[in-house]
Amino acid sequence: MREKTLLVQAGRPDQDTPHQVNPALVRASTVLFPTVEAMQETRQRREAGEQIFSYGVRGTPTTHALEDAVTVLEQGDRTLIYPSGLTAVAVVLLTFARPCDHVAIIDTVYPPVRHLCNDYLASRGVEVSYFAPSPEGMKAVLQPKTRLVLAETPGSGTFEVPDIRALAAMAHENGSLLAVDNTWASGLFFKPLTQGADISIQAATKYICGHSDTMLGTVTVSGAAFMPLFETTTAMGLCASPTDCYDALKGLRTLEVRLRRHEESALRVARWLAGQDTVADVYHPALEGSVGHSIWKRDFTGSSGLFAFSLAPELAARSTALVNTLSHFGIGASWGGFESLALPVKPGPIRTASAWAGPETIIRLHVGLEDTDDLIEDLDRAIRRIST
Ligand SMILES: *Cc1c(COP(=O)(O)O)cnc(C)c1O
């Protein structure tokens, strides 16, 4: 089966009695069993890691349907679902970074992860290093006690594309696991687990849910990383709402069509921006000549709607004014919904391991499903307005 067919069918139960198309929305705390023995047997199987309906906090059949569908999308062995993307990243860190361990985090990581590492993990005896987004950068910080390397591709804000194959090989040689935040490509355009990574994380809040109204995170693993993650999840009682999982399953069915349109529109807007004298640089991995383009071309099968650009030096101080002047681009955190967004970003001060060579302020755009002509006209009008 090809991917579009898989996305339509994944997680849907085989049933020969009349049934609805979508897996049922099952909400539960208590699960009832016919006998005490049946309940005990189910619980034992659940403790051994089996995906089985035993108690609400362990997920219902709706949660499990989403787990299965994301496992298919990411080409992994098992998936666990969390109440947000940040929780998903946190569980991976809390599972594999124990006191006296070292973790290596890519310098272009989603900024709230730094907060977790610097303020929470560091005060509990975990040593944290950040590395420049390249194999050489990672090599410089690896230690014998490095348990986990966390990368993100492309990098949040600046869209550098690390060589995940090289990072995975180096991590394994060092006896470390490699986890990759795969949110930008949504599992559709990049499969970290097929490139050697052990763990792929997504903020399903973004493209999988896709409608700016649901928070969810996913962690998909291949191999032995599953049981430790499963045990942390169980110990902490982490669970996502089945209603949100039901919404995510609906989002997943249209992921491919939405992403293809985000891709096409974002590339058109990016190319238009690249042709303007008022624009200095465009940071979009799928754009020829852009940072990270060659690795993107080797490893990815498409690009999404999120990228950035910078204004020409004489206009750069007006980047915030530009964002305020736009009418079709909303101002707000997150992205991955059907609507366009714009935000000024200062990449420099966030980084600690590698200098940012670009301008002080860049403008991050999420290109939504509006008519591209409207978006380009809006950008054109706003750039003219701030130029006078
Ligand atoms: C948004 C985001 C997250 C966090 O997801 P939430 O669901 O908002 O907690 C993690 N990683 C990346 C790359 C993101 O863009």
Tab-separated table of C-alpha atoms and ligand atoms in Angstrom:
chain	number	residue	atom	x	y	z
A	1	MET	CA	0.000	0.000	0.000
A	2	ARG	CA	1.153	3.486	-0.779
A	3	GLU	CA	1.175	6.266	1.788
A	4	LYS	CA	-2.079	8.021	0.812
A	5	THR	CA	-3.928	4.720	1.092
A	6	LEU	CA	-2.259	4.001	4.422
A	7	LEU	CA	-3.341	7.391	5.776
A	8	VAL	CA	-6.956	6.635	4.873
A	9	GLN	CA	-6.931	3.150	6.386
A	10	ALA	CA	-4.484	3.283	9.313
A	11	GLY	CA	-5.960	2.650	12.760
A	12	ARG	CA	-9.388	1.701	11.405
A	13	PRO	CA	-10.564	-1.625	12.793
A	14	ASP	CA	-11.469	-4.540	10.515
A	15	GLN	CA	-15.106	-5.380	11.223
A	16	ASP	CA	-17.534	-7.505	9.278
A	17	THR	CA	-20.665	-6.248	11.034
A	18	PRO	CA	-22.165	-2.907	9.948
A	19	HIS	CA	-20.074	-0.125	11.449
A	20	GLN	CA	-19.222	3.557	10.992
A	21	VAL	CA	-16.140	4.642	9.045
A	22	ASN	CA	-14.181	6.174	11.912
A	23	PRO	CA	-12.962	4.231	14.957
A	24	ALA	CA	-15.496	4.930	17.710
A	25	LEU	CA	-14.877	7.681	20.237
A	26	VAL	CA	-14.455	5.719	23.461
A	27	ARG	CA	-14.238	7.783	26.630
A	28	ALA	CA	-13.568	6.030	29.903
A	29	SER	CA	-12.040	6.056	33.308
A	30	THR	CA	-13.402	2.733	34.604
A	31	VAL	CA	-13.256	-0.282	32.334
A	32	LEU	CA	-15.526	-3.166	33.343
A	33	PHE	CA	-14.529	-6.841	33.209
A	34	PRO	CA	-16.695	-9.964	33.510
A	35	THR	CA	-14.571	-11.410	36.332
A	36	VAL	CA	-11.782	-10.405	38.702
A	37	GLU	CA	-9.527	-12.909	36.937
A	38	ALA	CA	-10.191	-11.320	33.549
A	39	MET	CA	-9.342	-7.918	34.998
A	40	GLN	CA	-6.101	-9.207	36.539
A	41	GLU	CA	-5.055	-10.896	33.331
A	42	THR	CA	-5.666	-7.722	31.305
A	43	ARG	CA	-3.670	-5.643	33.762
A	44	GLN	CA	-0.741	-8.045	33.612
A	45	ARG	CA	-0.684	-7.918	29.839
A	46	ARG	CA	-0.847	-4.136	30.002
A	47	GLU	CA	2.094	-3.989	32.435
A	48	ALA	CA	4.139	-6.089	30.008
A	49	GLY	CA	3.694	-3.329	27.435
A	50	GLU	CA	0.729	-4.639	25.452
A	51	GLN	CA	-1.625	-2.101	23.887
A	52	ILE	CA	-4.822	-3.169	25.643
A	53	PHE	CA	-7.902	-1.454	27.086
A	54	SER	CA	-7.488	-1.710	30.879
A	55	TYR	CA	-8.107	1.700	32.489
A	56	GLY	CA	-8.720	5.234	31.169
A	57	VAL	CA	-5.253	6.535	31.997
A	58	ARG	CA	-3.740	3.766	29.851
A	59	GLY	CA	-5.689	4.917	26.789
A	60	THR	CA	-8.952	3.763	25.257
A	61	PRO	CA	-9.445	2.071	21.851
A	62	THR	CA	-9.577	5.598	20.363
A	63	THR	CA	-6.117	6.407	21.764
A	64	HIS	CA	-4.837	3.073	20.509
A	65	ALA	CA	-6.229	3.709	17.011
A	66	LEU	CA	-4.288	6.986	16.880
A	67	GLU	CA	-1.160	5.249	18.203
A	68	ASP	CA	-1.407	2.682	15.404
A	69	ALA	CA	-2.031	5.277	12.714
A	70	VAL	CA	0.968	7.407	13.773
A	71	THR	CA	3.136	4.269	13.946
A	72	VAL	CA	2.248	3.610	10.303
A	73	LEU	CA	2.957	7.237	9.354
A	74	GLU	CA	6.360	7.278	11.097
A	75	GLN	CA	7.248	3.695	10.063
A	76	GLY	CA	8.077	2.748	13.645
A	77	ASP	CA	7.192	-0.096	16.021
A	78	ARG	CA	5.055	1.634	18.664
A	79	THR	CA	3.668	5.100	19.411
A	80	LEU	CA	2.546	6.741	22.642
A	81	ILE	CA	0.277	9.803	22.759
A	82	TYR	CA	0.707	12.764	25.135
A	83	PRO	CA	-1.377	15.826	26.010
A	84	SER	CA	0.995	18.217	24.172
A	85	GLY	CA	4.066	18.245	21.987
A	86	LEU	CA	6.143	19.622	24.840
A	87	THR	CA	5.017	16.760	27.113
A	88	ALA	CA	6.147	14.316	24.422
A	89	VAL	CA	9.639	15.868	24.356
A	90	ALA	CA	9.721	16.017	28.171
A	91	VAL	CA	8.854	12.322	28.561
A	92	VAL	CA	11.693	11.343	26.243
A	93	LEU	CA	14.146	13.475	28.236
A	94	LEU	CA	12.857	12.337	31.632
A	95	THR	CA	13.042	8.696	30.566
A	96	PHE	CA	16.547	8.634	29.195
A	97	ALA	CA	18.316	11.380	31.164
A	98	ARG	CA	18.937	10.116	34.686
A	99	PRO	CA	21.043	11.793	37.352
A	100	CYS	CA	24.735	11.854	36.339
A	101	ASP	CA	23.840	11.283	32.675
A	102	HIS	CA	24.628	13.747	29.950
A	103	VAL	CA	22.244	14.822	27.193
A	104	ALA	CA	23.216	16.650	24.014
A	105	ILE	CA	20.603	18.997	22.570
A	106	ILE	CA	20.728	20.643	19.151
A	107	ASP	CA	21.202	24.412	19.382
A	108	THR	CA	18.186	25.009	17.112
A	109	VAL	CA	15.807	23.153	19.433
A	110	TYR	CA	12.224	24.351	20.044
A	111	PRO	CA	12.972	27.062	22.662
A	112	PRO	CA	10.742	25.800	25.535
A	113	VAL	CA	12.824	22.587	25.584
A	114	ARG	CA	15.771	24.700	26.775
A	115	HIS	CA	13.701	25.805	29.747
A	116	LEU	CA	13.013	22.172	30.634
A	117	CYS	CA	16.689	21.240	30.245
A	118	ASN	CA	18.262	24.247	31.972
A	119	ASP	CA	15.828	24.740	34.832
A	120	TYR	CA	14.435	21.275	35.466
A	121	LEU	CA	16.880	18.597	34.307
A	122	ALA	CA	20.051	20.490	35.252
A	123	SER	CA	18.843	20.984	38.832
A	124	ARG	CA	18.235	17.224	39.084
A	125	GLY	CA	21.768	16.223	38.244
A	126	VAL	CA	21.550	15.848	34.478
A	127	GLU	CA	24.334	17.513	32.535
A	128	VAL	CA	23.080	19.307	29.426
A	129	SER	CA	25.111	20.483	26.419
A	130	TYR	CA	23.918	22.228	23.287
A	131	PHE	CA	25.583	21.566	19.955
A	132	ALA	CA	25.873	23.394	16.630
A	133	PRO	CA	23.470	21.728	14.141
A	134	SER	CA	26.094	19.619	12.337
A	135	PRO	CA	27.890	16.279	12.873
A	136	GLU	CA	31.055	18.178	13.880
A	137	GLY	CA	29.046	20.214	16.369
A	138	MET	CA	27.613	17.067	17.900
A	139	LYS	CA	30.976	15.318	17.979
A	140	ALA	CA	32.422	18.199	20.010
A	141	VAL	CA	29.993	17.651	22.915
A	142	LEU	CA	29.583	13.850	23.042
A	143	GLN	CA	30.788	12.193	26.229
A	144	PRO	CA	30.959	8.542	27.287
A	145	LYS	CA	27.989	9.249	29.603
A	146	THR	CA	25.846	10.869	26.869
A	147	ARG	CA	22.646	8.835	27.045
A	148	LEU	CA	20.516	10.820	24.636
A	149	VAL	CA	20.949	13.203	21.750
A	150	LEU	CA	17.945	15.348	20.826
A	151	ALA	CA	17.837	16.905	17.363
A	152	GLU	CA	15.173	18.775	15.478
A	153	THR	CA	14.848	19.050	11.728
A	154	PRO	CA	14.678	21.613	10.343
A	155	GLY	CA	15.698	23.763	13.304
A	156	SER	CA	13.023	25.861	15.008
A	157	GLY	CA	13.108	29.416	13.722
A	158	THR	CA	16.107	29.219	11.407
A	159	PHE	CA	15.449	26.093	9.302
A	160	GLU	CA	18.939	24.614	9.293
A	161	VAL	CA	18.717	20.922	8.334
A	162	PRO	CA	21.040	18.629	10.295
A	163	ASP	CA	22.284	15.393	8.736
A	164	ILE	CA	20.179	12.936	10.767
A	165	ARG	CA	21.887	9.861	9.259
A	166	ALA	CA	25.295	11.127	10.338
A	167	LEU	CA	24.010	12.123	13.798
A	168	ALA	CA	22.409	8.680	14.265
A	169	ALA	CA	25.576	6.830	13.277
A	170	MET	CA	27.662	8.954	15.620
A	171	ALA	CA	25.189	8.628	18.504
A	172	HIS	CA	25.093	4.835	18.183
A	173	GLU	CA	28.861	4.575	17.985
A	174	ASN	CA	28.916	6.447	21.299
A	175	GLY	CA	26.251	4.190	22.837
A	176	SER	CA	23.690	7.032	22.842
A	177	LEU	CA	20.119	7.161	21.550
A	178	LEU	CA	19.031	9.728	18.964
A	179	ALA	CA	15.608	11.375	19.270
A	180	VAL	CA	14.357	13.706	16.522
A	181	ASP	CA	11.620	16.321	16.743
A	182	ASN	CA	9.848	15.700	13.427
A	183	THR	CA	7.043	18.255	13.772
A	184	TRP	CA	7.855	20.379	10.686
A	185	ALA	CA	7.649	17.452	8.253
A	186	SER	CA	4.719	15.899	10.208
A	187	GLY	CA	5.953	12.367	9.543
A	188	LEU	CA	4.751	12.701	5.980
A	189	PHE	CA	7.807	14.292	4.390
A	190	PHE	CA	10.504	12.843	6.650
A	191	LYS	CA	10.858	9.517	8.511
A	192	PRO	CA	13.626	9.818	11.119
A	193	LEU	CA	13.312	6.155	12.157
A	194	THR	CA	14.204	5.013	8.631
A	195	GLN	CA	17.334	7.206	8.786
A	196	GLY	CA	18.688	5.587	11.936
A	197	ALA	CA	17.015	7.649	14.692
A	198	ASP	CA	15.612	5.681	17.649
A	199	ILE	CA	12.777	8.031	18.557
A	200	SER	CA	10.614	10.405	16.502
A	201	ILE	CA	8.611	13.074	18.301
A	202	GLN	CA	5.826	15.250	16.942
A	203	ALA	CA	3.740	18.097	18.219
A	204	ALA	CA	0.562	16.661	16.663
A	205	THR	CA	-0.921	20.001	17.748
A	206	LYS	CA	0.537	21.311	14.483
A	207	TYR	CA	-0.160	19.497	11.218
A	208	ILE	CA	-1.700	16.204	12.358
A	209	CYS	CA	-4.526	17.921	14.237
A	210	GLY	CA	-4.267	20.761	11.744
A	211	HIS	CA	-7.118	23.020	12.889
A	212	SER	CA	-5.545	25.137	15.672
A	213	ASP	CA	-7.920	23.755	18.277
A	214	THR	CA	-6.263	20.645	19.743
A	215	MET	CA	-3.075	19.978	21.714
A	216	LEU	CA	-1.380	16.570	21.360
A	217	GLY	CA	2.092	15.064	21.201
A	218	THR	CA	3.322	11.760	19.806
A	219	VAL	CA	6.438	9.676	20.418
A	220	THR	CA	7.162	6.851	17.986
A	221	VAL	CA	10.012	4.441	18.605
A	222	SER	CA	11.680	1.538	16.964
A	223	GLY	CA	13.381	-1.143	18.970
A	224	ALA	CA	14.271	-1.264	22.631
A	225	ALA	CA	13.444	2.357	23.475
A	226	PHE	CA	9.765	1.477	23.892
A	227	MET	CA	9.655	-0.188	27.337
A	228	PRO	CA	11.515	2.587	29.226
A	229	LEU	CA	9.220	5.220	27.669
A	230	PHE	CA	6.167	3.150	28.425
A	231	GLU	CA	7.257	2.800	32.053
A	232	THR	CA	7.763	6.556	32.506
A	233	THR	CA	4.384	7.206	30.938
A	234	THR	CA	2.731	4.684	33.256
A	235	ALA	CA	4.562	5.935	36.345
A	236	MET	CA	3.491	9.523	35.693
A	237	GLY	CA	-0.080	8.659	34.695
A	238	LEU	CA	0.256	10.613	31.472
A	239	CYS	CA	-2.668	10.332	29.101
A	240	ALA	CA	-4.308	12.334	26.343
A	241	SER	CA	-8.032	12.943	25.996
A	242	PRO	CA	-9.702	10.364	23.714
A	243	THR	CA	-11.782	13.213	22.253
A	244	ASP	CA	-8.561	14.921	21.157
A	245	CYS	CA	-7.264	11.626	19.772
A	246	TYR	CA	-10.483	11.279	17.775
A	247	ASP	CA	-9.909	14.773	16.317
A	248	ALA	CA	-6.287	13.903	15.521
A	249	LEU	CA	-7.411	10.778	13.635
A	250	LYS	CA	-9.691	12.958	11.505
A	251	GLY	CA	-6.828	15.371	10.908
A	252	LEU	CA	-4.604	12.515	9.832
A	253	ARG	CA	-6.985	11.490	7.028
A	254	THR	CA	-6.482	14.823	5.250
A	255	LEU	CA	-2.847	15.365	6.250
A	256	GLU	CA	-1.490	14.613	2.789
A	257	VAL	CA	-3.831	16.951	0.885
A	258	ARG	CA	-3.382	19.762	3.397
A	259	LEU	CA	0.403	19.416	3.500
A	260	ARG	CA	0.685	19.371	-0.295
A	261	ARG	CA	-1.273	22.636	-0.442
A	262	HIS	CA	0.743	24.202	2.407
A	263	GLU	CA	3.882	23.144	0.524
A	264	GLU	CA	2.809	24.542	-2.832
A	265	SER	CA	1.568	27.850	-1.370
A	266	ALA	CA	4.570	28.343	0.936
A	267	LEU	CA	6.977	27.739	-1.955
A	268	ARG	CA	5.125	30.255	-4.091
A	269	VAL	CA	5.205	32.881	-1.332
A	270	ALA	CA	8.881	32.083	-0.574
A	271	ARG	CA	9.873	32.430	-4.245
A	272	TRP	CA	7.975	35.704	-4.514
A	273	LEU	CA	9.746	37.038	-1.413
A	274	ALA	CA	13.138	35.895	-2.770
A	275	GLY	CA	12.518	38.040	-5.854
A	276	GLN	CA	11.905	41.278	-3.903
A	277	ASP	CA	14.635	43.936	-3.500
A	278	THR	CA	13.125	44.685	-0.098
A	279	VAL	CA	13.895	41.127	1.107
A	280	ALA	CA	17.421	40.063	2.142
A	281	ASP	CA	17.145	36.295	2.677
A	282	VAL	CA	14.573	33.532	2.611
A	283	TYR	CA	15.087	30.598	4.989
A	284	HIS	CA	13.238	27.705	3.379
A	285	PRO	CA	14.984	24.316	3.083
A	286	ALA	CA	13.246	23.470	-0.209
A	287	LEU	CA	14.476	26.659	-1.862
A	288	GLU	CA	17.574	26.177	-4.010
A	289	GLY	CA	20.502	27.960	-2.375
A	290	SER	CA	18.815	28.119	1.028
A	291	VAL	CA	20.589	26.869	4.131
A	292	GLY	CA	20.108	23.101	4.565
A	293	HIS	CA	18.851	22.590	1.012
A	294	SER	CA	21.175	19.728	0.052
A	295	ILE	CA	20.363	17.559	3.095
A	296	TRP	CA	16.673	18.399	2.733
A	297	LYS	CA	16.808	17.257	-0.885
A	298	ARG	CA	18.533	14.013	0.051
A	299	ASP	CA	16.265	13.076	2.979
A	300	PHE	CA	12.860	14.771	2.647
A	301	THR	CA	10.050	14.102	0.193
A	302	GLY	CA	8.410	17.504	0.589
A	303	SER	CA	8.280	20.726	2.581
A	304	SER	CA	5.625	22.267	4.799
A	305	GLY	CA	4.157	25.733	5.271
A	306	LEU	CA	6.592	27.164	7.832
A	307	PHE	CA	9.637	29.210	6.814
A	308	ALA	CA	11.210	32.608	7.454
A	309	PHE	CA	12.610	35.604	5.639
A	310	SER	CA	14.472	38.770	6.522
A	311	LEU	CA	13.951	42.291	5.263
A	312	ALA	CA	16.702	44.224	3.483
A	313	PRO	CA	19.056	45.917	6.016
A	314	GLU	CA	17.522	49.382	5.581
A	315	LEU	CA	14.070	47.972	6.456
A	316	ALA	CA	15.106	45.393	9.067
A	317	ALA	CA	14.231	47.671	12.009
A	318	ARG	CA	10.636	47.680	10.711
A	319	SER	CA	10.144	43.885	10.898
A	320	THR	CA	7.670	44.131	13.784
A	321	ALA	CA	5.820	46.943	12.010
A	322	LEU	CA	5.541	44.696	8.952
A	323	VAL	CA	3.949	41.893	10.965
A	324	ASN	CA	1.534	44.384	12.566
A	325	THR	CA	0.601	45.726	9.109
A	326	LEU	CA	-0.316	42.350	7.574
A	327	SER	CA	-4.024	41.619	7.462
A	328	HIS	CA	-4.224	37.970	6.326
A	329	PHE	CA	-1.503	36.672	8.668
A	330	GLY	CA	-2.518	36.239	12.293
A	331	ILE	CA	-0.113	37.047	15.132
A	332	GLY	CA	0.198	34.137	17.525
A	333	ALA	CA	2.218	31.168	18.743
A	334	SER	CA	2.074	27.684	17.241
A	335	TRP	CA	1.349	26.875	13.574
A	336	GLY	CA	0.179	23.938	11.450
A	337	GLY	CA	-3.464	24.993	11.259
A	338	PHE	CA	-5.271	26.005	8.075
A	339	GLU	CA	-4.581	29.706	8.659
A	340	SER	CA	-1.590	31.905	7.914
A	341	LEU	CA	0.531	33.373	10.722
A	342	ALA	CA	3.469	35.765	10.986
A	343	LEU	CA	5.852	36.486	13.855
A	344	PRO	CA	9.154	38.375	14.221
A	345	VAL	CA	11.853	36.087	15.677
A	346	LYS	CA	15.302	36.943	17.088
A	347	PRO	CA	17.315	33.728	16.631
A	348	GLY	CA	20.642	35.033	17.963
A	349	PRO	CA	20.108	35.393	21.712
A	350	ILE	CA	18.465	31.948	22.048
A	351	ARG	CA	21.482	30.030	20.743
A	352	THR	CA	24.354	29.115	23.019
A	353	ALA	CA	26.555	26.725	20.987
A	354	SER	CA	26.670	28.271	17.545
A	355	ALA	CA	26.544	31.905	16.473
A	356	TRP	CA	23.643	32.968	14.279
A	357	ALA	CA	25.195	34.534	11.195
A	358	GLY	CA	21.930	35.978	9.886
A	359	PRO	CA	20.227	39.275	10.747
A	360	GLU	CA	19.021	40.168	14.236
A	361	THR	CA	15.347	39.768	13.350
A	362	ILE	CA	13.757	37.393	10.871
A	363	ILE	CA	10.070	37.019	10.140
A	364	ARG	CA	8.581	33.549	10.492
A	365	LEU	CA	5.599	32.820	8.278
A	366	HIS	CA	3.179	29.949	8.388
A	367	VAL	CA	1.482	29.844	5.006
A	368	GLY	CA	-2.050	28.548	5.383
A	369	LEU	CA	-4.703	27.412	2.942
A	370	GLU	CA	-5.883	30.881	1.850
A	371	ASP	CA	-5.535	31.936	-1.794
A	372	THR	CA	-1.831	32.555	-2.395
A	373	ASP	CA	-2.584	35.675	-4.460
A	374	ASP	CA	-4.275	37.220	-1.414
A	375	LEU	CA	-1.276	36.379	0.763
A	376	ILE	CA	1.257	37.784	-1.706
A	377	GLU	CA	-0.816	40.958	-2.202
A	378	ASP	CA	-0.985	41.350	1.571
A	379	LEU	CA	2.795	40.989	1.927
A	380	ASP	CA	3.385	43.345	-0.999
A	381	ARG	CA	1.052	45.977	0.459
A	382	ALA	CA	2.602	45.700	3.930
A	383	ILE	CA	6.200	45.893	2.635
A	384	ARG	CA	5.297	49.012	0.619
A	385	ARG	CA	3.613	50.546	3.634
A	386	ILE	CA	6.648	50.135	5.908
A	387	SER	CA	9.023	51.258	3.153
A	388	THR	CA	7.578	54.769	2.909
B	1	LIG	C1	5.015	23.463	18.851
B	1	LIG	C2	6.198	22.604	18.935
B	1	LIG	C3	6.398	21.768	20.021
B	1	LIG	C4	5.478	21.755	21.220
B	1	LIG	O1	4.182	21.384	20.893
B	1	LIG	P1	2.928	21.795	21.832
B	1	LIG	O2	1.884	20.838	21.421
B	1	LIG	O3	2.638	23.223	21.494
B	1	LIG	O4	3.379	21.624	23.243
B	1	LIG	C5	7.513	20.937	20.015
B	1	LIG	N1	8.381	20.952	19.004
B	1	LIG	C6	8.221	21.759	17.926
B	1	LIG	C7	9.213	21.724	16.830
B	1	LIG	C8	7.131	22.610	17.865
B	1	LIG	O5	6.989	23.419	16.815
